[in-house]
Coordinates of C-alpha atoms in Angstrom, one line a residue:
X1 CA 16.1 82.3 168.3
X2 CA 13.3 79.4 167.4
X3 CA 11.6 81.8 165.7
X4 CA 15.1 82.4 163.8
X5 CA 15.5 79.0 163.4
X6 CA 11.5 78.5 162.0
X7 CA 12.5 81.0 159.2
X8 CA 16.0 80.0 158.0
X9 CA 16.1 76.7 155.5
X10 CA 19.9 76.7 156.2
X11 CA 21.3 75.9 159.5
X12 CA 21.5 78.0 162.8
X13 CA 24.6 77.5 165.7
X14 CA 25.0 79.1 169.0
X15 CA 27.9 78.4 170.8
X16 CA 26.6 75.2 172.7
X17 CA 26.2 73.9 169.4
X18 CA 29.0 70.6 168.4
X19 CA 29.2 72.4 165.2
X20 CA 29.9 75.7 166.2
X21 CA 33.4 76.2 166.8
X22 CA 34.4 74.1 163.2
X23 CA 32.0 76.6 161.5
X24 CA 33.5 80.1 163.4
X25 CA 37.2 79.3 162.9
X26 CA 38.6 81.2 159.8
X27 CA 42.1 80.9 158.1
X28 CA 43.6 83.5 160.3
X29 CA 44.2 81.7 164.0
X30 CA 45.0 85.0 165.0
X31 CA 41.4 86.4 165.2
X32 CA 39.8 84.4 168.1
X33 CA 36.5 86.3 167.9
X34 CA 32.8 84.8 168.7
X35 CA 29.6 85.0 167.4
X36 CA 26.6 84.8 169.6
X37 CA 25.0 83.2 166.7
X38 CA 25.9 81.6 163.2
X39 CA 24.1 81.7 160.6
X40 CA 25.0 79.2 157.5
X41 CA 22.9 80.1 154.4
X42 CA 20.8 78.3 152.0
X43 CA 20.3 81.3 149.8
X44 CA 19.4 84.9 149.6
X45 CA 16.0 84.6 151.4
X46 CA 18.1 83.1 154.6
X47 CA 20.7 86.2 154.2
X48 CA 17.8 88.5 154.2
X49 CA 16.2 87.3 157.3
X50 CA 19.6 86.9 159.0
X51 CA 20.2 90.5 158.4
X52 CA 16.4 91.3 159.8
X53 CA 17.0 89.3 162.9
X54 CA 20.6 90.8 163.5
X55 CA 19.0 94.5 163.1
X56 CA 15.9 93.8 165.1
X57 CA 17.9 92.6 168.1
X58 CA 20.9 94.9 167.5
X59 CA 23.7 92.8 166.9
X60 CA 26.6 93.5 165.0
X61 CA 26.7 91.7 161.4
X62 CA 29.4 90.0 160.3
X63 CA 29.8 88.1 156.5
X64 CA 32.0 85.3 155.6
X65 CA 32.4 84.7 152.0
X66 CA 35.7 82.6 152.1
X67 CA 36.8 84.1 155.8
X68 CA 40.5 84.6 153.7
X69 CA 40.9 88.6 154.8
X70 CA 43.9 88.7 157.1
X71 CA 42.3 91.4 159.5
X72 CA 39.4 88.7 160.4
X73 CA 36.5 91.3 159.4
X74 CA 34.3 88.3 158.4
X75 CA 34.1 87.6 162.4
X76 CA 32.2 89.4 165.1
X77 CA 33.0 89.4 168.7
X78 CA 29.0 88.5 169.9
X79 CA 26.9 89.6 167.0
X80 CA 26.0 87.7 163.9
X81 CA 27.6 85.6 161.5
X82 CA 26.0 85.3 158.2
X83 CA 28.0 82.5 157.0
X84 CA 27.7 81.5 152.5
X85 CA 30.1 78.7 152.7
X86 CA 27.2 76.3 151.7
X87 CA 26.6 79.1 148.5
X88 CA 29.4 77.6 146.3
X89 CA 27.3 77.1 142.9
X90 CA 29.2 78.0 139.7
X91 CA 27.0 77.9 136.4
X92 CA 28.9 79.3 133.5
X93 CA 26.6 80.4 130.5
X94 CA 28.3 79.9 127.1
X95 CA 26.3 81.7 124.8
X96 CA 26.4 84.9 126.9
X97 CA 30.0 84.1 128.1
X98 CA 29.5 84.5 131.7
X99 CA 29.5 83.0 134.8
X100 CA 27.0 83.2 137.7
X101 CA 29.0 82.9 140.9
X102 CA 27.0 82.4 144.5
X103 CA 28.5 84.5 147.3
X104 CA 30.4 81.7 149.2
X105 CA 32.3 80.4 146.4
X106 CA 36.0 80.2 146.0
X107 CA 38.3 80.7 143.3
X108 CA 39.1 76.6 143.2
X109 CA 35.4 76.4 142.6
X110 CA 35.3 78.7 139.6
X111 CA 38.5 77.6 137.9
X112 CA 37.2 74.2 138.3
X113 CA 34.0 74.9 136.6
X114 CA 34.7 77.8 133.9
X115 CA 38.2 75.7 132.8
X116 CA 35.9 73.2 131.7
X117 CA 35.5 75.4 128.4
X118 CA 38.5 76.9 128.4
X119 CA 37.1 80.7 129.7
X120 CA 38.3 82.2 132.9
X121 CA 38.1 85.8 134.8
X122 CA 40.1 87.6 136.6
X123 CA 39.9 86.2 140.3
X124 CA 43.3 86.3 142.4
X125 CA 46.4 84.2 143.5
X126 CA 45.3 81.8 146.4
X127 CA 42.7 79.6 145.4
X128 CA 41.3 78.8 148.7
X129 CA 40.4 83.0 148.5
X130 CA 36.4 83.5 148.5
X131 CA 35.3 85.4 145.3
X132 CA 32.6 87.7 147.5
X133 CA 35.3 89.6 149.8
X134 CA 38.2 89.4 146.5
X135 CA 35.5 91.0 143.8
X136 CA 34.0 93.9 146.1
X137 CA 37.4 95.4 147.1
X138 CA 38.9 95.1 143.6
X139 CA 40.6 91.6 142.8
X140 CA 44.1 91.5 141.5
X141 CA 45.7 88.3 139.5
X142 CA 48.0 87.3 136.9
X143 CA 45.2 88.2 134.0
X144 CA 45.2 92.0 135.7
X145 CA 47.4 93.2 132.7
X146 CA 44.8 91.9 130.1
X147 CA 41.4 91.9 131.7
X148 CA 41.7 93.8 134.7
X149 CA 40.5 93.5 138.0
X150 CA 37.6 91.1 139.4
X151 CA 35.4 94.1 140.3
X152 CA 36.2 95.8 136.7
X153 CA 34.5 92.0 134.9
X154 CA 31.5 92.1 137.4
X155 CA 28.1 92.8 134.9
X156 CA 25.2 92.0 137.6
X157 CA 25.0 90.9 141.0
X158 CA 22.1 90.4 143.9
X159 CA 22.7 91.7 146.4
X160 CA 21.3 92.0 150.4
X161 CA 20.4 95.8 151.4
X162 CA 20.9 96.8 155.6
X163 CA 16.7 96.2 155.1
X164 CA 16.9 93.0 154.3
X165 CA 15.4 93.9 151.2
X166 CA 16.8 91.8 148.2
X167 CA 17.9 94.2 145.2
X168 CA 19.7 93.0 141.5
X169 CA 22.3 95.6 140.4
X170 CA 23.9 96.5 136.7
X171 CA 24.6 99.4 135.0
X172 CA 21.1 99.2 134.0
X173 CA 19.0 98.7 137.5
X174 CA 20.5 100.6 140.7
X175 CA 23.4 101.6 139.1
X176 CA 24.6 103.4 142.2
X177 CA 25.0 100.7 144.4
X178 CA 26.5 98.5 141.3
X179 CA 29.1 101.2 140.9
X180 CA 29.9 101.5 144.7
X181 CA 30.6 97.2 144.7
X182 CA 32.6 97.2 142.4
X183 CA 35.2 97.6 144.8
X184 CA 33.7 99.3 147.6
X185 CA 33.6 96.8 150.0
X186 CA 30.7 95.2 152.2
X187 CA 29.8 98.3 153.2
X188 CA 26.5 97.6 151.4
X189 CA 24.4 94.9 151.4
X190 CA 25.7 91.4 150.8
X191 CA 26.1 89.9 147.6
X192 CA 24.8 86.6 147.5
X193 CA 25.4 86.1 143.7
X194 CA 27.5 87.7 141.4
X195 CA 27.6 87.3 137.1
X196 CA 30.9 88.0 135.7
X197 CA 32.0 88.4 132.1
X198 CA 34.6 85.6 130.5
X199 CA 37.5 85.4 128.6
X200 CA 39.3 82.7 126.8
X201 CA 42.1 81.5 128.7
X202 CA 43.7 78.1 129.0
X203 CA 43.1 75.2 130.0
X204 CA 47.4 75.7 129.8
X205 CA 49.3 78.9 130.2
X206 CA 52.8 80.0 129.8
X207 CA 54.3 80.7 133.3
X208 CA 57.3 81.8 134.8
X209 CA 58.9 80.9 137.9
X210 CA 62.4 81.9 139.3
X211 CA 64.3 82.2 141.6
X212 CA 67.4 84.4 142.2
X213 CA 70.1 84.9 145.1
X214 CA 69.0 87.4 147.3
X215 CA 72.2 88.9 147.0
X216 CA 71.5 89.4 143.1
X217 CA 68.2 91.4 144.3
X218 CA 69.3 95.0 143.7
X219 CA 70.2 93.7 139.6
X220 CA 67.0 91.5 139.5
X221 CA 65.0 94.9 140.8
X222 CA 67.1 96.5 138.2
X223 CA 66.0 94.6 135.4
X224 CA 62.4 94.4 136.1
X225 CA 62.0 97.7 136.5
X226 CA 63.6 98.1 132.5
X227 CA 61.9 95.4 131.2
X228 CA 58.2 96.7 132.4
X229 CA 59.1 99.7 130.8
X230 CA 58.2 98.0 126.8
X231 CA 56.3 94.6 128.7
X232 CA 53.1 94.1 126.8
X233 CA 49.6 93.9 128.4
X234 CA 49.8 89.8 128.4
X235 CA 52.6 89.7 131.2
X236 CA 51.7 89.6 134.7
X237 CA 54.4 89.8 137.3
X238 CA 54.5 89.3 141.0
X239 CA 58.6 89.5 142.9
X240 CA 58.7 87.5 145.9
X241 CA 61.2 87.9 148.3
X242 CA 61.6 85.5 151.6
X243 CA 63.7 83.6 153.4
X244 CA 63.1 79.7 152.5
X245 CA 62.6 77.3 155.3
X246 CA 64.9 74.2 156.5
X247 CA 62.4 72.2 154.7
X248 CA 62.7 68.5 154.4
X249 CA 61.6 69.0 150.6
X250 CA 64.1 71.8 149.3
X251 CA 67.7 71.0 149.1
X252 CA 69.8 71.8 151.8
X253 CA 71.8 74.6 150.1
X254 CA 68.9 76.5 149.8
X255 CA 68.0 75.8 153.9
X256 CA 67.2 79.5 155.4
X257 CA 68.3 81.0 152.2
X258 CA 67.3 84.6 151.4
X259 CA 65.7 84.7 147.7
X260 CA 64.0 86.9 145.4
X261 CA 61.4 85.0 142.5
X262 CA 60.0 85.9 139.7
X263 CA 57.1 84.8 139.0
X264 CA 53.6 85.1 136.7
X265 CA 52.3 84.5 133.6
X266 CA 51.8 85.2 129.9
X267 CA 48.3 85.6 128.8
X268 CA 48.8 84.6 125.5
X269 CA 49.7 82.5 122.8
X270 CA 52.2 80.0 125.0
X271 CA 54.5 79.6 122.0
X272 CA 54.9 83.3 120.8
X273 CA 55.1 84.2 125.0
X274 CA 58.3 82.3 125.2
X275 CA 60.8 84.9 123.6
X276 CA 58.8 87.6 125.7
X277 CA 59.4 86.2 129.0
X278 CA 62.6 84.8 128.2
X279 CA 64.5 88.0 130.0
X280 CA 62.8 87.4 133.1
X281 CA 65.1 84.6 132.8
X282 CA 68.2 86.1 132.6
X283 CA 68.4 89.2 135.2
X284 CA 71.2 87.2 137.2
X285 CA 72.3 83.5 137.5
X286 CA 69.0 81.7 138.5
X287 CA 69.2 79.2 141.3
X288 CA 66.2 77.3 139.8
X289 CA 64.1 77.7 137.1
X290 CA 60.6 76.3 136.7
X291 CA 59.2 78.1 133.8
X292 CA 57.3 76.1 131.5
X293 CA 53.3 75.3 130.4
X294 CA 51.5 74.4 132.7
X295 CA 47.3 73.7 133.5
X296 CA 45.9 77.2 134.3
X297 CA 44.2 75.8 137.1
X298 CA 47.7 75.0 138.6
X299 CA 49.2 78.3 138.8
X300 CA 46.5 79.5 140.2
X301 CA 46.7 76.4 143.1
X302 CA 50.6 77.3 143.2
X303 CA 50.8 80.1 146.1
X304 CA 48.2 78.1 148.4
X305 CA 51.3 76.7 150.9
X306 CA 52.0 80.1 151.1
X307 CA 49.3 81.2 152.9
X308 CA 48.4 77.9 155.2
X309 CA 45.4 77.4 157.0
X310 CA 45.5 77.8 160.9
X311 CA 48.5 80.2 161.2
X312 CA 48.6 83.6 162.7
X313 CA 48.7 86.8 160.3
X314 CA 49.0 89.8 159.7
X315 CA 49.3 91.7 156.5
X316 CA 49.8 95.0 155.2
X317 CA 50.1 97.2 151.6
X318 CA 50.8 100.2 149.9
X319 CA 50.6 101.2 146.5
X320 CA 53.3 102.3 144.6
X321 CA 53.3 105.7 141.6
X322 CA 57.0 104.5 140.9
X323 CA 59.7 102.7 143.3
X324 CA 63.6 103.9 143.4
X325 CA 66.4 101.5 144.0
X326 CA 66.9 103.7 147.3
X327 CA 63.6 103.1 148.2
X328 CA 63.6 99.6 147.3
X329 CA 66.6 98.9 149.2
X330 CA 65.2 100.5 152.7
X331 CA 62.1 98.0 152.0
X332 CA 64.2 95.0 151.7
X333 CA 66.1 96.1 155.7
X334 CA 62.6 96.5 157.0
X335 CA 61.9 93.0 155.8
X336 CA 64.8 91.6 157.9
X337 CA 63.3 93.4 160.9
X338 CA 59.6 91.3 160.8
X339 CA 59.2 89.3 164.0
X340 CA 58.5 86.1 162.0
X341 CA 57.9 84.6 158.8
X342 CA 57.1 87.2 156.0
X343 CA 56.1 86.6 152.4
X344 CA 57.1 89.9 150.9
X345 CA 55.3 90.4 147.3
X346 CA 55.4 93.4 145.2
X347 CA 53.0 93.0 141.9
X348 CA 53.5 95.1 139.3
X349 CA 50.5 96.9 137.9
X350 CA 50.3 97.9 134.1
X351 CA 47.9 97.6 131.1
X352 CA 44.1 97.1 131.9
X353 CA 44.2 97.3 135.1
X354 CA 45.2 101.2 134.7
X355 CA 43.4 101.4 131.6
X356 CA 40.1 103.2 132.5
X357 CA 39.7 106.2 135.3
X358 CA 39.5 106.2 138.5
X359 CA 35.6 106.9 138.7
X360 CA 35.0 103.5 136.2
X361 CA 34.0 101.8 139.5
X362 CA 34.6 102.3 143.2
X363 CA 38.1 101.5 143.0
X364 CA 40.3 104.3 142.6
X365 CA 43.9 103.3 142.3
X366 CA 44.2 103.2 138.6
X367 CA 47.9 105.1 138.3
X368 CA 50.0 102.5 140.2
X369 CA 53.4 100.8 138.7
X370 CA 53.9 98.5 142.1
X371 CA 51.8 97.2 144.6
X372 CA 53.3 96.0 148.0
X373 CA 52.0 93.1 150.2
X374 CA 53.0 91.6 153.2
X375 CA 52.4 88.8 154.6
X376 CA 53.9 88.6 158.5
X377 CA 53.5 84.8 159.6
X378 CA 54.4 84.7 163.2
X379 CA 54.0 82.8 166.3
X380 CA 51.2 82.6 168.5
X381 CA 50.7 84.9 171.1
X382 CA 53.2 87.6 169.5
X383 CA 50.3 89.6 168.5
X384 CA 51.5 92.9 169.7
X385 CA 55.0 92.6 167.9
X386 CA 53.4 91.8 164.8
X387 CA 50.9 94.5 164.8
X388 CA 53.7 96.5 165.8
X389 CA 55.9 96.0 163.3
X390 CA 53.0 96.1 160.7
X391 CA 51.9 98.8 161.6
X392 CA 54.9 100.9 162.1
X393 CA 56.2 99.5 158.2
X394 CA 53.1 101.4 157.2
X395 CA 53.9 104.8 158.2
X396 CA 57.6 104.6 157.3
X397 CA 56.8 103.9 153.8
X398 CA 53.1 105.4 153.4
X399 CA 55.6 108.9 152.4
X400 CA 56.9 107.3 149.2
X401 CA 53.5 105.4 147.7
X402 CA 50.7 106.6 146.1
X403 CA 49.1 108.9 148.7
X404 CA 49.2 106.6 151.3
X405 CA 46.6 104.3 149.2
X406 CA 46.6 99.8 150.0
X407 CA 45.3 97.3 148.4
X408 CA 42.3 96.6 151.1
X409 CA 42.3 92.8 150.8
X410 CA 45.9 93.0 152.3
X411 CA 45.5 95.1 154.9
X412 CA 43.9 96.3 158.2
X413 CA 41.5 98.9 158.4
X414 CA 43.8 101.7 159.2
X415 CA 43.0 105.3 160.6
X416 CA 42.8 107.2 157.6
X417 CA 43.9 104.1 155.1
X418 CA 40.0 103.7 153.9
X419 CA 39.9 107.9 152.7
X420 CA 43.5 108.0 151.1
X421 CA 42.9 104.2 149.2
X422 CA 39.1 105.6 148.0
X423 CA 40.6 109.1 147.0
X424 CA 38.5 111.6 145.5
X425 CA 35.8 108.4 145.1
X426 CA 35.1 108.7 148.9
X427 CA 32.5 111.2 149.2
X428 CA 30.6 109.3 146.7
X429 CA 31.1 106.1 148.7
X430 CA 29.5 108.1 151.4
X431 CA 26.2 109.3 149.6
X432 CA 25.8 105.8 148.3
X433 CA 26.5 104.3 152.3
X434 CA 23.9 107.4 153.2
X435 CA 21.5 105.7 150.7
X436 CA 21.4 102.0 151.3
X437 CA 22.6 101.4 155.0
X438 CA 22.6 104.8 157.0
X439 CA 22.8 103.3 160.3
X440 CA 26.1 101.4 159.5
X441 CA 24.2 97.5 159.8
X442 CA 27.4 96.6 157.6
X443 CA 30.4 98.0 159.7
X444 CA 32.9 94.7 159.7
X445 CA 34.9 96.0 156.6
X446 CA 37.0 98.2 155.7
X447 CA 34.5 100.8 156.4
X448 CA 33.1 103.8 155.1
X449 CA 30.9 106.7 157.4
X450 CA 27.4 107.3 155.6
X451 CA 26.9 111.5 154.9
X452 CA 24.2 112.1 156.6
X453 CA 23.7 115.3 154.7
X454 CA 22.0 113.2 151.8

């Protein structure tokens, strides 16, 4: 461990240390796991010598980007930590139009910094999200329809092979392992800085926000599902349905109320975007509407409560090909069955996100029309329930998605989820796992068994 220590510019905890258990706790108060040792980076050359301690005295390796996956996979139960939260720098080039991103930043951070010229990328919906784990298993937000996903927007990234050898990929230079990030996972190094491409967006957008009576939901599901049918590239739009708490702040007519929002934004001229949105506004009788212009920097702040710090979850996902009313409708009486708090989301997915195959990059699900989340808050010690119910929603429904394919930032790694979600992009995965870390160093992910056959 001095020796450890001797080598690393950043700093090194052990569980006697008074820093230690601030630094190990994650978002998810679920996942209890400890490290035998923590190690909080300075830069790439402290990753690389993390990773050649870790393999040198066998311990298992976990990364922690932002430590916002529901499963916990950036926590080991006595291995290694490898901890970026002290990599946050955001440097946005304007001639190039780019950003270069360290691994521990957020999405806050980027906004923060790329807003400052008006240019954004595609990042997610919870700001407080780290950009490493988002990026390299795909990335979906409200500018999916016009710009895709994260990983799609990703030109160059260095990156930390099971070697500790440090390695820059692009299309150009190791294009292998730069295709298998782009939404493969950490099953292959980590990336301690990523360079994106970016797009003019902002600083305000055009979105929508409302919210409908539950009991309106079938005729709200109705609607959305004919409006997507013509909706151009620019709208984004994520349905929410939940049950809204007896909260001091919300009215009491709407205490414990069952609701269904619609929510998103146009990417777009703000003006000309009104008219398009407007029937998103009219499905049913809104309860409230908040639709208006607003800072792009505050939408993408708006779903933080959602999500707090320090709860207990547990989340899972399935893609959608297409989604009946009959279908719909059994979703909707599983919901009321969750043992606790559940923030039910179901994204629709349309223009660029779809608009290139499904060998562009690693991720595969490029036919989809809905994607599912859920969100199960619940109340400490009610582990087995949750992962009950969780896990038991994903077999009933796996039959009617998309092969049985989830969005793997939502979900846990499943038996069998990590095949049917990678597809006929699998094998690949494997040659490319067989290539750059054949003894599995990188296993804490959604993870993927090297062929040994390369």
């Amino acid at each position: 461990m001095t020796k450890l220590k001797e080598k690393i510019e950043g700093e090194v905890l052990i569980p006697s240390d008074d820093r230690y258990e601030e630094t190990r706790k994650i978002f998810n108060a679920a996942i209890t796991k400890r490290p035998s040792v923590i190690v909080v980076c300075k830069n790439a050359q402290d990753v690389s010598e993390a990773v050649k301690y870790a393999t040198k005295n066998d311990l298992e390796v976990a990364v922690r980007g932002g430590g916002h996956h529901v499963s916990g996979t950036s926590l080991t139960e006595g291995g290694l930590l490898i901890d970026l939260s002290q990599m946050t720098t955001v440097e946005v080039h304007k001639e190039s139009q780019t950003v270069s991103v360290q691994g521990g930043a957020t999405l806050a951070d980027i906004d923060e910094e790329t807003q400052k010229y008006g240019l954004a990328m595609p990042t997610g919906t919870v700001s407080e999200t780290g950009i490493a784990g988002l990026a390299l298993s795909g990335g979906v937000g409200y500018l999916r329809g016009v710009l895709g996903l994260s990983c799609d927007q990703m030109v160059e990234a260095n990156i930390v092979t099971a070697s500790g050898e440090q390695k820059v990929v692009s299309k150009d230079t190791n294009d292998d392992l730069f295709w298998a990030i782009r939404g493969g996972g950490g099953n292959f190094g980590v990336v301690t800085e990523f360079k994106f491409n970016l797009h003019f967006v902002g600083p305000e957008v055009l979105a929508f926000d409302v919210m409908y009576d539950l009991e309106d939901g079938m005729q709200v599901f109705r609607g959305l599902n004919e409006y997507l049918m013509t909706a151009p590239d620019e709208v984004s739009v994520n349905m929410t349905v939940m049950d809204l708490p007896p909260a001091p702040m919300l009215p009491e007519f709407l205490h414990n109320k069952s609701v269904m929002v619609i929510a998103g934004m146009y990417a777009g001229n703000t003006d000309e975007g009104q008219d398009i949105i407007n029937p998103l506004r009219k499905f049913a009788e809104p309860i409230i509407d908040q639709t208006g212009v607003i800072p792009y920097t505050d939408l993408q702040k708006k779903l933080d409560p959602m999500v707090p710090q320090g709860a207990s979850f547990k989340g899972t996902s399935l893609f959608f090909k297409d989604l009946n009313e009959d279908t719909f409708a059994q979703l909707l009486e599983e919901k009321d069955k969750a043992p606790g708090g559940l923030l039910f989301q179901l994204w629709e997915m349309h223009g660029q996100v779809n608009a290139v195959p499904s060998d562009f990059n690693a991720f595969s699900v490029r036919d989809s029309k809905y994607l599912l989340l859920l969100d199960l808050v619940y109340e400490p010690g009610n582990d087995e329930a949750a992962n009950e119910w969780a896990d038991k929603f994903y077999e009933t429904f796996a039959p009617f998605s998309l092969n049985g394919a989830a969005y793997l930032n939502g979900i846990d790694p499943y038996k069998g989820v990590i095949e049917k979600t990678y597809g006929s992009n699998y094998q690949r995965l494997q040659e490319i796992k067989a290539k750059y870390d054949p003894h599995n160093v990188f296993a804490r992910n959604h993870n993927i068994k090297a062929n040994q056959k390369v």
